[in-house]
Amino acid sequence: MSADSAGSSAPIRTLGILGAGKVGTVLARRALEAGYEVLISGSGDPAAIALITSVLAPGARAVRPEEAARDADAVILALPLGRFRELPADALRGALVIDAMNHWWETDGISEELGGPAASTSELVQEHLVEARVVKALNHMGYHDLDERARPAGAPDRLAIAIAGAPADADRTARIVDALGFDPLLIGDLRSGVRLQPFAGAFGAAADREELARIVEEFPRTERGREVLAALDAAALDPAALDVAPLDPAPGGTGTGRNGSMSA
């Protein structure tokens, strides 16, 4: 793969997108408009997504997951979170991987591992992709806003996307986010990604950088934030503490978080 997989600071020209659903095709379209070459994959044979790709993201090339992982300079994960253990870990070795996945009980089932208060889902992905450089971003904004509300840098109504990860990887991701039409907001290490997950205040937020920063910073003082932080602390002391009641799913499963109910 990729210059990026080798850890260089070479420009990112090709984005791989694993997942050809609503978020994956929207991000593919945005990336193409930003000038990237885009490799997109479903779960296997690229012929299965060739038609939808040609309609929703014309110009993107449908490939197998391993090819997208191997040949792109950075890879965005836009598939159901419950399938993260199917990701091609060998092909993603050393790669910058942007985790845009969320736990949806309708798709993934009710899962304490993925949806409980102690779930730091991008850290789970990092544990599976042990030699990749995982960053959490592009997961907290709805796909309609990703699709319709991208703006050029400096536009007064430009929205922000939060990024959690190691500084060098977050900086590289920030350049991608900016190219896609959003202001990047770096919020801390990968564990800080719990502030962007479902039920957190930032989840579903379509806000400018100042407002998004305020929402993220407020997280530890929210009911959900306190719940998540306590669960993470307990899990660090005793893994059995993960065996707690699962979250109530969001009403209707619309993909919109409960603003103000975040924890961590």
PDB file of C-alpha atoms in Angstrom:
ATOM      1  CA  MET A   1       0.000   0.000   0.000  1.00  0.00           C
ATOM      2  CA  SER A   2       0.408   3.386   0.463  1.00  0.00           C
ATOM      3  CA  ALA A   3       2.959   5.867   1.320  1.00  0.00           C
ATOM      4  CA  ASP A   4       0.962   6.457   4.448  1.00  0.00           C
ATOM      5  CA  SER A   5       1.152   2.859   5.528  1.00  0.00           C
ATOM      6  CA  ALA A   6       4.899   3.306   5.487  1.00  0.00           C
ATOM      7  CA  GLY A   7       4.483   6.107   7.974  1.00  0.00           C
ATOM      8  CA  SER A   8       5.623   8.880   5.617  1.00  0.00           C
ATOM      9  CA  SER A   9       4.173  12.332   5.416  1.00  0.00           C
ATOM     10  CA  ALA A  10       3.503  11.964   1.695  1.00  0.00           C
ATOM     11  CA  PRO A  11       0.287  13.576   0.462  1.00  0.00           C
ATOM     12  CA  ILE A  12      -2.844  11.448   0.609  1.00  0.00           C
ATOM     13  CA  ARG A  13      -4.202  11.087  -2.901  1.00  0.00           C
ATOM     14  CA  THR A  14      -6.200   7.861  -2.731  1.00  0.00           C
ATOM     15  CA  LEU A  15      -8.854   7.109  -0.143  1.00  0.00           C
ATOM     16  CA  GLY A  16     -10.163   3.635   0.461  1.00  0.00           C
ATOM     17  CA  ILE A  17     -13.687   3.383   1.822  1.00  0.00           C
ATOM     18  CA  LEU A  18     -14.758   0.074   3.334  1.00  0.00           C
ATOM     19  CA  GLY A  19     -18.536   0.070   3.237  1.00  0.00           C
ATOM     20  CA  ALA A  20     -20.818   1.089   0.391  1.00  0.00           C
ATOM     21  CA  GLY A  21     -23.920   2.044   2.354  1.00  0.00           C
ATOM     22  CA  LYS A  22     -25.291   5.538   2.930  1.00  0.00           C
ATOM     23  CA  VAL A  23     -22.279   6.908   4.801  1.00  0.00           C
ATOM     24  CA  GLY A  24     -19.751   5.175   2.560  1.00  0.00           C
ATOM     25  CA  THR A  25     -21.243   6.450  -0.679  1.00  0.00           C
ATOM     26  CA  VAL A  26     -21.692   9.973   0.689  1.00  0.00           C
ATOM     27  CA  LEU A  27     -18.060  10.069   1.802  1.00  0.00           C
ATOM     28  CA  ALA A  28     -16.988   8.668  -1.554  1.00  0.00           C
ATOM     29  CA  ARG A  29     -18.858  11.447  -3.323  1.00  0.00           C
ATOM     30  CA  ARG A  30     -17.381  14.114  -1.067  1.00  0.00           C
ATOM     31  CA  ALA A  31     -13.893  12.680  -1.537  1.00  0.00           C
ATOM     32  CA  LEU A  32     -14.211  12.656  -5.302  1.00  0.00           C
ATOM     33  CA  GLU A  33     -15.350  16.273  -5.274  1.00  0.00           C
ATOM     34  CA  ALA A  34     -12.301  17.074  -3.136  1.00  0.00           C
ATOM     35  CA  GLY A  35     -10.054  15.566  -5.790  1.00  0.00           C
ATOM     36  CA  TYR A  36      -9.191  12.217  -4.233  1.00  0.00           C
ATOM     37  CA  GLU A  37      -9.083   8.974  -6.120  1.00  0.00           C
ATOM     38  CA  VAL A  38     -11.557   6.700  -4.355  1.00  0.00           C
ATOM     39  CA  LEU A  39     -11.553   2.934  -3.948  1.00  0.00           C
ATOM     40  CA  ILE A  40     -14.766   1.637  -2.396  1.00  0.00           C
ATOM     41  CA  SER A  41     -15.695  -1.850  -1.302  1.00  0.00           C
ATOM     42  CA  GLY A  42     -18.622  -3.807   0.009  1.00  0.00           C
ATOM     43  CA  SER A  43     -18.205  -7.114   1.754  1.00  0.00           C
ATOM     44  CA  GLY A  44     -16.741  -9.051  -1.155  1.00  0.00           C
ATOM     45  CA  ASP A  45     -17.224  -9.181  -4.929  1.00  0.00           C
ATOM     46  CA  PRO A  46     -17.027  -5.606  -6.292  1.00  0.00           C
ATOM     47  CA  ALA A  47     -19.596  -6.504  -8.944  1.00  0.00           C
ATOM     48  CA  ALA A  48     -22.205  -6.476  -6.182  1.00  0.00           C
ATOM     49  CA  ILE A  49     -21.734  -2.730  -5.619  1.00  0.00           C
ATOM     50  CA  ALA A  50     -20.792  -1.667  -9.139  1.00  0.00           C
ATOM     51  CA  LEU A  51     -24.259  -0.339  -9.985  1.00  0.00           C
ATOM     52  CA  ILE A  52     -24.819   1.552  -6.742  1.00  0.00           C
ATOM     53  CA  THR A  53     -21.324   2.998  -6.969  1.00  0.00           C
ATOM     54  CA  SER A  54     -21.861   4.189 -10.532  1.00  0.00           C
ATOM     55  CA  VAL A  55     -25.087   5.922  -9.500  1.00  0.00           C
ATOM     56  CA  LEU A  56     -24.220   7.336  -6.070  1.00  0.00           C
ATOM     57  CA  ALA A  57     -20.495   7.901  -6.395  1.00  0.00           C
ATOM     58  CA  PRO A  58     -19.619   8.003 -10.095  1.00  0.00           C
ATOM     59  CA  GLY A  59     -15.884   7.973 -10.494  1.00  0.00           C
ATOM     60  CA  ALA A  60     -15.219   5.781  -7.476  1.00  0.00           C
ATOM     61  CA  ARG A  61     -13.767   2.378  -8.293  1.00  0.00           C
ATOM     62  CA  ALA A  62     -15.442  -0.655  -6.764  1.00  0.00           C
ATOM     63  CA  VAL A  63     -12.853  -3.124  -5.507  1.00  0.00           C
ATOM     64  CA  ARG A  64     -12.473  -5.890  -2.955  1.00  0.00           C
ATOM     65  CA  PRO A  65     -11.858  -4.822   0.676  1.00  0.00           C
ATOM     66  CA  GLU A  66      -8.300  -6.105   0.620  1.00  0.00           C
ATOM     67  CA  GLU A  67      -7.532  -4.056  -2.497  1.00  0.00           C
ATOM     68  CA  ALA A  68      -8.979  -0.863  -1.017  1.00  0.00           C
ATOM     69  CA  ALA A  69      -7.010  -1.466   2.169  1.00  0.00           C
ATOM     70  CA  ARG A  70      -3.793  -2.242   0.331  1.00  0.00           C
ATOM     71  CA  ASP A  71      -3.812   0.408  -2.397  1.00  0.00           C
ATOM     72  CA  ALA A  72      -5.193   3.497  -0.661  1.00  0.00           C
ATOM     73  CA  ASP A  73      -3.165   6.091   1.216  1.00  0.00           C
ATOM     74  CA  ALA A  74      -5.753   6.214   4.007  1.00  0.00           C
ATOM     75  CA  VAL A  75      -8.822   4.105   4.690  1.00  0.00           C
ATOM     76  CA  ILE A  76     -12.231   5.106   6.059  1.00  0.00           C
ATOM     77  CA  LEU A  77     -14.306   2.461   7.843  1.00  0.00           C
ATOM     78  CA  ALA A  78     -17.992   2.919   7.000  1.00  0.00           C
ATOM     79  CA  LEU A  79     -19.360  -0.573   7.514  1.00  0.00           C
ATOM     80  CA  PRO A  80     -21.512  -1.905  10.378  1.00  0.00           C
ATOM     81  CA  LEU A  81     -19.469  -1.816  13.569  1.00  0.00           C
ATOM     82  CA  GLY A  82     -20.466  -5.369  14.426  1.00  0.00           C
ATOM     83  CA  ARG A  83     -18.331  -6.567  11.529  1.00  0.00           C
ATOM     84  CA  PHE A  84     -15.101  -4.925  12.644  1.00  0.00           C
ATOM     85  CA  ARG A  85     -13.415  -8.265  13.238  1.00  0.00           C
ATOM     86  CA  GLU A  86     -13.838  -9.011   9.504  1.00  0.00           C
ATOM     87  CA  LEU A  87     -11.562  -6.096   8.584  1.00  0.00           C
ATOM     88  CA  PRO A  88      -8.427  -7.164   6.674  1.00  0.00           C
ATOM     89  CA  ALA A  89      -5.896  -6.598   9.421  1.00  0.00           C
ATOM     90  CA  ASP A  90      -2.920  -7.729   7.369  1.00  0.00           C
ATOM     91  CA  ALA A  91      -3.732  -5.396   4.473  1.00  0.00           C
ATOM     92  CA  LEU A  92      -4.243  -2.488   6.886  1.00  0.00           C
ATOM     93  CA  ARG A  93      -0.941  -2.971   8.665  1.00  0.00           C
ATOM     94  CA  GLY A  94       0.647   0.459   9.132  1.00  0.00           C
ATOM     95  CA  ALA A  95      -2.244   2.315   7.480  1.00  0.00           C
ATOM     96  CA  LEU A  96      -4.011   5.438   8.660  1.00  0.00           C
ATOM     97  CA  VAL A  97      -7.522   4.130   9.377  1.00  0.00           C
ATOM     98  CA  ILE A  98     -10.387   6.551  10.047  1.00  0.00           C
ATOM     99  CA  ASP A  99     -13.136   4.871  12.030  1.00  0.00           C
ATOM    100  CA  ALA A 100     -16.513   6.351  11.076  1.00  0.00           C
ATOM    101  CA  MET A 101     -18.484   3.438  12.534  1.00  0.00           C
ATOM    102  CA  ASN A 102     -21.104   3.467  15.281  1.00  0.00           C
ATOM    103  CA  HIS A 103     -22.995   0.840  17.179  1.00  0.00           C
ATOM    104  CA  TRP A 104     -26.555   0.449  15.904  1.00  0.00           C
ATOM    105  CA  TRP A 105     -28.612  -2.032  17.836  1.00  0.00           C
ATOM    106  CA  GLU A 106     -30.882  -2.614  14.806  1.00  0.00           C
ATOM    107  CA  THR A 107     -27.889  -3.763  12.757  1.00  0.00           C
ATOM    108  CA  ASP A 108     -25.428  -5.069  15.304  1.00  0.00           C
ATOM    109  CA  GLY A 109     -27.861  -6.338  17.914  1.00  0.00           C
ATOM    110  CA  ILE A 110     -27.845  -5.250  21.533  1.00  0.00           C
ATOM    111  CA  SER A 111     -24.225  -5.632  22.565  1.00  0.00           C
ATOM    112  CA  GLU A 112     -22.581  -4.712  25.820  1.00  0.00           C
ATOM    113  CA  GLU A 113     -19.199  -4.836  24.127  1.00  0.00           C
ATOM    114  CA  LEU A 114     -20.209  -2.319  21.449  1.00  0.00           C
ATOM    115  CA  GLY A 115     -22.929  -0.293  23.137  1.00  0.00           C
ATOM    116  CA  GLY A 116     -22.419  -0.451  26.878  1.00  0.00           C
ATOM    117  CA  PRO A 117     -21.161   2.523  28.885  1.00  0.00           C
ATOM    118  CA  ALA A 118     -17.624   1.100  28.968  1.00  0.00           C
ATOM    119  CA  ALA A 119     -17.502   0.611  25.198  1.00  0.00           C
ATOM    120  CA  SER A 120     -14.735   2.625  23.570  1.00  0.00           C
ATOM    121  CA  THR A 121     -15.400   1.262  20.129  1.00  0.00           C
ATOM    122  CA  SER A 122     -12.468   2.745  18.231  1.00  0.00           C
ATOM    123  CA  GLU A 123     -10.140   1.211  20.799  1.00  0.00           C
ATOM    124  CA  LEU A 124     -11.758  -2.140  20.052  1.00  0.00           C
ATOM    125  CA  VAL A 125     -11.071  -1.552  16.365  1.00  0.00           C
ATOM    126  CA  GLN A 126      -7.479  -0.629  17.197  1.00  0.00           C
ATOM    127  CA  GLU A 127      -7.091  -3.864  19.187  1.00  0.00           C
ATOM    128  CA  HIS A 128      -8.149  -5.808  16.096  1.00  0.00           C
ATOM    129  CA  LEU A 129      -6.046  -3.709  13.700  1.00  0.00           C
ATOM    130  CA  VAL A 130      -3.116  -3.866  16.042  1.00  0.00           C
ATOM    131  CA  GLU A 131      -0.581  -2.547  13.539  1.00  0.00           C
ATOM    132  CA  ALA A 132      -2.791   0.125  11.979  1.00  0.00           C
ATOM    133  CA  ARG A 133      -3.060   3.732  13.131  1.00  0.00           C
ATOM    134  CA  VAL A 134      -6.706   4.160  14.033  1.00  0.00           C
ATOM    135  CA  VAL A 135      -8.385   7.552  14.398  1.00  0.00           C
ATOM    136  CA  LYS A 136     -12.028   8.203  15.196  1.00  0.00           C
ATOM    137  CA  ALA A 137     -13.718  10.800  12.973  1.00  0.00           C
ATOM    138  CA  LEU A 138     -16.631  11.328  10.588  1.00  0.00           C
ATOM    139  CA  ASN A 139     -18.915   9.228  12.813  1.00  0.00           C
ATOM    140  CA  HIS A 140     -20.822  11.850  14.766  1.00  0.00           C
ATOM    141  CA  MET A 141     -22.446  13.770  11.918  1.00  0.00           C
ATOM    142  CA  GLY A 142     -25.471  12.414  10.080  1.00  0.00           C
ATOM    143  CA  TYR A 143     -24.969  11.427   6.470  1.00  0.00           C
ATOM    144  CA  HIS A 144     -27.425  14.065   5.240  1.00  0.00           C
ATOM    145  CA  ASP A 145     -25.293  16.785   6.793  1.00  0.00           C
ATOM    146  CA  LEU A 146     -22.109  15.196   5.469  1.00  0.00           C
ATOM    147  CA  ASP A 147     -23.665  15.189   2.035  1.00  0.00           C
ATOM    148  CA  GLU A 148     -25.341  18.585   1.929  1.00  0.00           C
ATOM    149  CA  ARG A 149     -23.523  20.876   4.318  1.00  0.00           C
ATOM    150  CA  ALA A 150     -19.887  20.700   3.242  1.00  0.00           C
ATOM    151  CA  ARG A 151     -18.488  24.173   2.685  1.00  0.00           C
ATOM    152  CA  PRO A 152     -15.207  25.692   1.508  1.00  0.00           C
ATOM    153  CA  ALA A 153     -12.741  26.824   4.161  1.00  0.00           C
ATOM    154  CA  GLY A 154     -13.709  30.172   5.622  1.00  0.00           C
ATOM    155  CA  ALA A 155     -17.417  29.906   4.858  1.00  0.00           C
ATOM    156  CA  PRO A 156     -19.409  31.411   7.748  1.00  0.00           C
ATOM    157  CA  ASP A 157     -21.719  28.403   8.004  1.00  0.00           C
ATOM    158  CA  ARG A 158     -19.029  25.729   7.844  1.00  0.00           C
ATOM    159  CA  LEU A 159     -19.599  22.834  10.243  1.00  0.00           C
ATOM    160  CA  ALA A 160     -16.951  20.988  12.250  1.00  0.00           C
ATOM    161  CA  ILE A 161     -15.921  17.346  12.523  1.00  0.00           C
ATOM    162  CA  ALA A 162     -14.239  16.120  15.707  1.00  0.00           C
ATOM    163  CA  ILE A 163     -11.176  13.847  15.544  1.00  0.00           C
ATOM    164  CA  ALA A 164      -9.778  11.582  18.281  1.00  0.00           C
ATOM    165  CA  GLY A 165      -6.432   9.863  17.926  1.00  0.00           C
ATOM    166  CA  ALA A 166      -2.681  10.149  18.234  1.00  0.00           C
ATOM    167  CA  PRO A 167      -1.514  13.668  17.333  1.00  0.00           C
ATOM    168  CA  ALA A 168       0.333  12.861  14.095  1.00  0.00           C
ATOM    169  CA  ASP A 169      -2.496  10.677  12.807  1.00  0.00           C
ATOM    170  CA  ALA A 170      -5.134  13.186  13.886  1.00  0.00           C
ATOM    171  CA  ASP A 171      -3.264  15.929  12.045  1.00  0.00           C
ATOM    172  CA  ARG A 172      -3.262  13.895   8.842  1.00  0.00           C
ATOM    173  CA  THR A 173      -6.933  13.135   9.291  1.00  0.00           C
ATOM    174  CA  ALA A 174      -7.609  16.828   9.843  1.00  0.00           C
ATOM    175  CA  ARG A 175      -6.296  17.579   6.373  1.00  0.00           C
ATOM    176  CA  ILE A 176      -8.714  15.060   4.918  1.00  0.00           C
ATOM    177  CA  VAL A 177     -11.637  16.463   6.916  1.00  0.00           C
ATOM    178  CA  ASP A 178     -10.775  19.967   5.740  1.00  0.00           C
ATOM    179  CA  ALA A 179     -10.616  18.815   2.128  1.00  0.00           C
ATOM    180  CA  LEU A 180     -14.026  17.157   2.509  1.00  0.00           C
ATOM    181  CA  GLY A 181     -15.519  20.516   3.474  1.00  0.00           C
ATOM    182  CA  PHE A 182     -15.516  20.660   7.277  1.00  0.00           C
ATOM    183  CA  ASP A 183     -13.476  22.320   9.998  1.00  0.00           C
ATOM    184  CA  PRO A 184     -11.434  19.727  11.902  1.00  0.00           C
ATOM    185  CA  LEU A 185     -11.545  19.747  15.716  1.00  0.00           C
ATOM    186  CA  LEU A 186      -8.906  17.657  17.470  1.00  0.00           C
ATOM    187  CA  ILE A 187     -10.235  16.487  20.839  1.00  0.00           C
ATOM    188  CA  GLY A 188      -7.545  14.168  22.236  1.00  0.00           C
ATOM    189  CA  ASP A 189      -6.438  10.556  22.166  1.00  0.00           C
ATOM    190  CA  LEU A 190      -8.371   7.622  20.779  1.00  0.00           C
ATOM    191  CA  ARG A 191     -10.227   7.028  24.042  1.00  0.00           C
ATOM    192  CA  SER A 192     -11.622  10.536  23.737  1.00  0.00           C
ATOM    193  CA  GLY A 193     -13.671   9.093  20.917  1.00  0.00           C
ATOM    194  CA  VAL A 194     -16.238   7.980  23.528  1.00  0.00           C
ATOM    195  CA  ARG A 195     -17.310  11.625  23.501  1.00  0.00           C
ATOM    196  CA  LEU A 196     -18.459  11.168  19.889  1.00  0.00           C
ATOM    197  CA  GLN A 197     -20.326   7.888  20.221  1.00  0.00           C
ATOM    198  CA  PRO A 198     -24.107   7.371  20.257  1.00  0.00           C
ATOM    199  CA  PHE A 199     -25.820   8.889  23.330  1.00  0.00           C
ATOM    200  CA  ALA A 200     -23.069  11.505  23.688  1.00  0.00           C
ATOM    201  CA  GLY A 201     -23.961  15.152  23.199  1.00  0.00           C
ATOM    202  CA  ALA A 202     -21.734  15.517  20.150  1.00  0.00           C
ATOM    203  CA  PHE A 203     -23.401  12.615  18.415  1.00  0.00           C
ATOM    204  CA  GLY A 204     -25.724  13.942  15.732  1.00  0.00           C
ATOM    205  CA  ALA A 205     -24.507  17.491  16.283  1.00  0.00           C
ATOM    206  CA  ALA A 206     -24.206  19.713  13.232  1.00  0.00           C
ATOM    207  CA  ALA A 207     -22.297  22.598  14.751  1.00  0.00           C
ATOM    208  CA  ASP A 208     -19.462  24.964  14.034  1.00  0.00           C
ATOM    209  CA  ARG A 209     -16.078  24.362  15.655  1.00  0.00           C
ATOM    210  CA  GLU A 210     -16.667  26.590  18.676  1.00  0.00           C
ATOM    211  CA  GLU A 211     -20.022  25.032  19.520  1.00  0.00           C
ATOM    212  CA  LEU A 212     -18.778  21.494  18.900  1.00  0.00           C
ATOM    213  CA  ALA A 213     -15.817  22.114  21.204  1.00  0.00           C
ATOM    214  CA  ARG A 214     -18.182  23.326  23.903  1.00  0.00           C
ATOM    215  CA  ILE A 215     -20.347  20.211  23.559  1.00  0.00           C
ATOM    216  CA  VAL A 216     -17.352  17.866  23.672  1.00  0.00           C
ATOM    217  CA  GLU A 217     -15.845  19.604  26.683  1.00  0.00           C
ATOM    218  CA  GLU A 218     -19.150  19.414  28.525  1.00  0.00           C
ATOM    219  CA  PHE A 219     -19.242  15.640  28.224  1.00  0.00           C
ATOM    220  CA  PRO A 220     -17.778  14.737  31.673  1.00  0.00           C
ATOM    221  CA  ARG A 221     -20.422  16.918  33.323  1.00  0.00           C
ATOM    222  CA  THR A 222     -23.364  15.274  31.610  1.00  0.00           C
ATOM    223  CA  GLU A 223     -25.318  12.330  32.958  1.00  0.00           C
ATOM    224  CA  ARG A 224     -24.099  10.118  30.145  1.00  0.00           C
ATOM    225  CA  GLY A 225     -20.541  11.372  30.543  1.00  0.00           C
ATOM    226  CA  ARG A 226     -20.457  10.485  34.214  1.00  0.00           C
ATOM    227  CA  GLU A 227     -21.877   7.059  33.437  1.00  0.00           C
ATOM    228  CA  VAL A 228     -19.278   6.337  30.750  1.00  0.00           C
ATOM    229  CA  LEU A 229     -16.321   7.602  32.749  1.00  0.00           C
ATOM    230  CA  ALA A 230     -17.356   5.591  35.791  1.00  0.00           C
ATOM    231  CA  ALA A 231     -17.775   2.464  33.651  1.00  0.00           C
ATOM    232  CA  LEU A 232     -14.373   2.933  32.011  1.00  0.00           C
ATOM    233  CA  ASP A 233     -12.729   3.403  35.411  1.00  0.00           C
ATOM    234  CA  ALA A 234     -14.469   0.317  36.775  1.00  0.00           C
ATOM    235  CA  ALA A 235     -13.500  -1.754  33.740  1.00  0.00           C
ATOM    236  CA  ALA A 236      -9.885  -0.717  34.165  1.00  0.00           C
ATOM    237  CA  LEU A 237      -9.950  -2.042  37.733  1.00  0.00           C
ATOM    238  CA  ASP A 238     -12.075  -5.119  37.090  1.00  0.00           C
ATOM    239  CA  PRO A 239     -12.980  -6.421  33.591  1.00  0.00           C
ATOM    240  CA  ALA A 240     -16.050  -8.073  35.134  1.00  0.00           C
ATOM    241  CA  ALA A 241     -17.440  -4.560  35.568  1.00  0.00           C
ATOM    242  CA  LEU A 242     -18.212  -4.636  31.836  1.00  0.00           C
ATOM    243  CA  ASP A 243     -21.071  -6.980  32.666  1.00  0.00           C
ATOM    244  CA  VAL A 244     -23.635  -4.263  33.204  1.00  0.00           C
ATOM    245  CA  ALA A 245     -27.020  -3.549  31.652  1.00  0.00           C
ATOM    246  CA  PRO A 246     -26.962  -2.524  27.969  1.00  0.00           C
ATOM    247  CA  LEU A 247     -27.947   0.938  26.812  1.00  0.00           C
ATOM    248  CA  ASP A 248     -31.492   1.635  25.850  1.00  0.00           C
ATOM    249  CA  PRO A 249     -31.526   2.044  22.076  1.00  0.00           C
ATOM    250  CA  ALA A 250     -32.336   5.456  20.644  1.00  0.00           C
ATOM    251  CA  PRO A 251     -36.074   5.720  19.921  1.00  0.00           C
ATOM    252  CA  GLY A 252     -36.777   4.790  16.330  1.00  0.00           C
ATOM    253  CA  GLY A 253     -33.137   4.050  15.629  1.00  0.00           C
ATOM    254  CA  THR A 254     -32.846   7.081  13.471  1.00  0.00           C
ATOM    255  CA  GLY A 255     -29.150   7.493  14.073  1.00  0.00           C
ATOM    256  CA  THR A 256     -29.528  10.722  15.971  1.00  0.00           C
ATOM    257  CA  GLY A 257     -27.954  10.899  19.418  1.00  0.00           C
ATOM    258  CA  ARG A 258     -29.702  12.196  22.483  1.00  0.00           C
ATOM    259  CA  ASN A 259     -28.213  15.645  22.752  1.00  0.00           C
ATOM    260  CA  GLY A 260     -27.215  16.480  26.275  1.00  0.00           C
ATOM    261  CA  SER A 261     -27.371  12.880  27.520  1.00  0.00           C
ATOM    262  CA  MET A 262     -23.728  12.054  26.808  1.00  0.00           C
ATOM    263  CA  SER A 263     -21.436  10.669  29.455  1.00  0.00           C
ATOM    264  CA  ALA A 264     -17.649  10.219  29.292  1.00  0.00           C
TER     265      ALA A 264
END
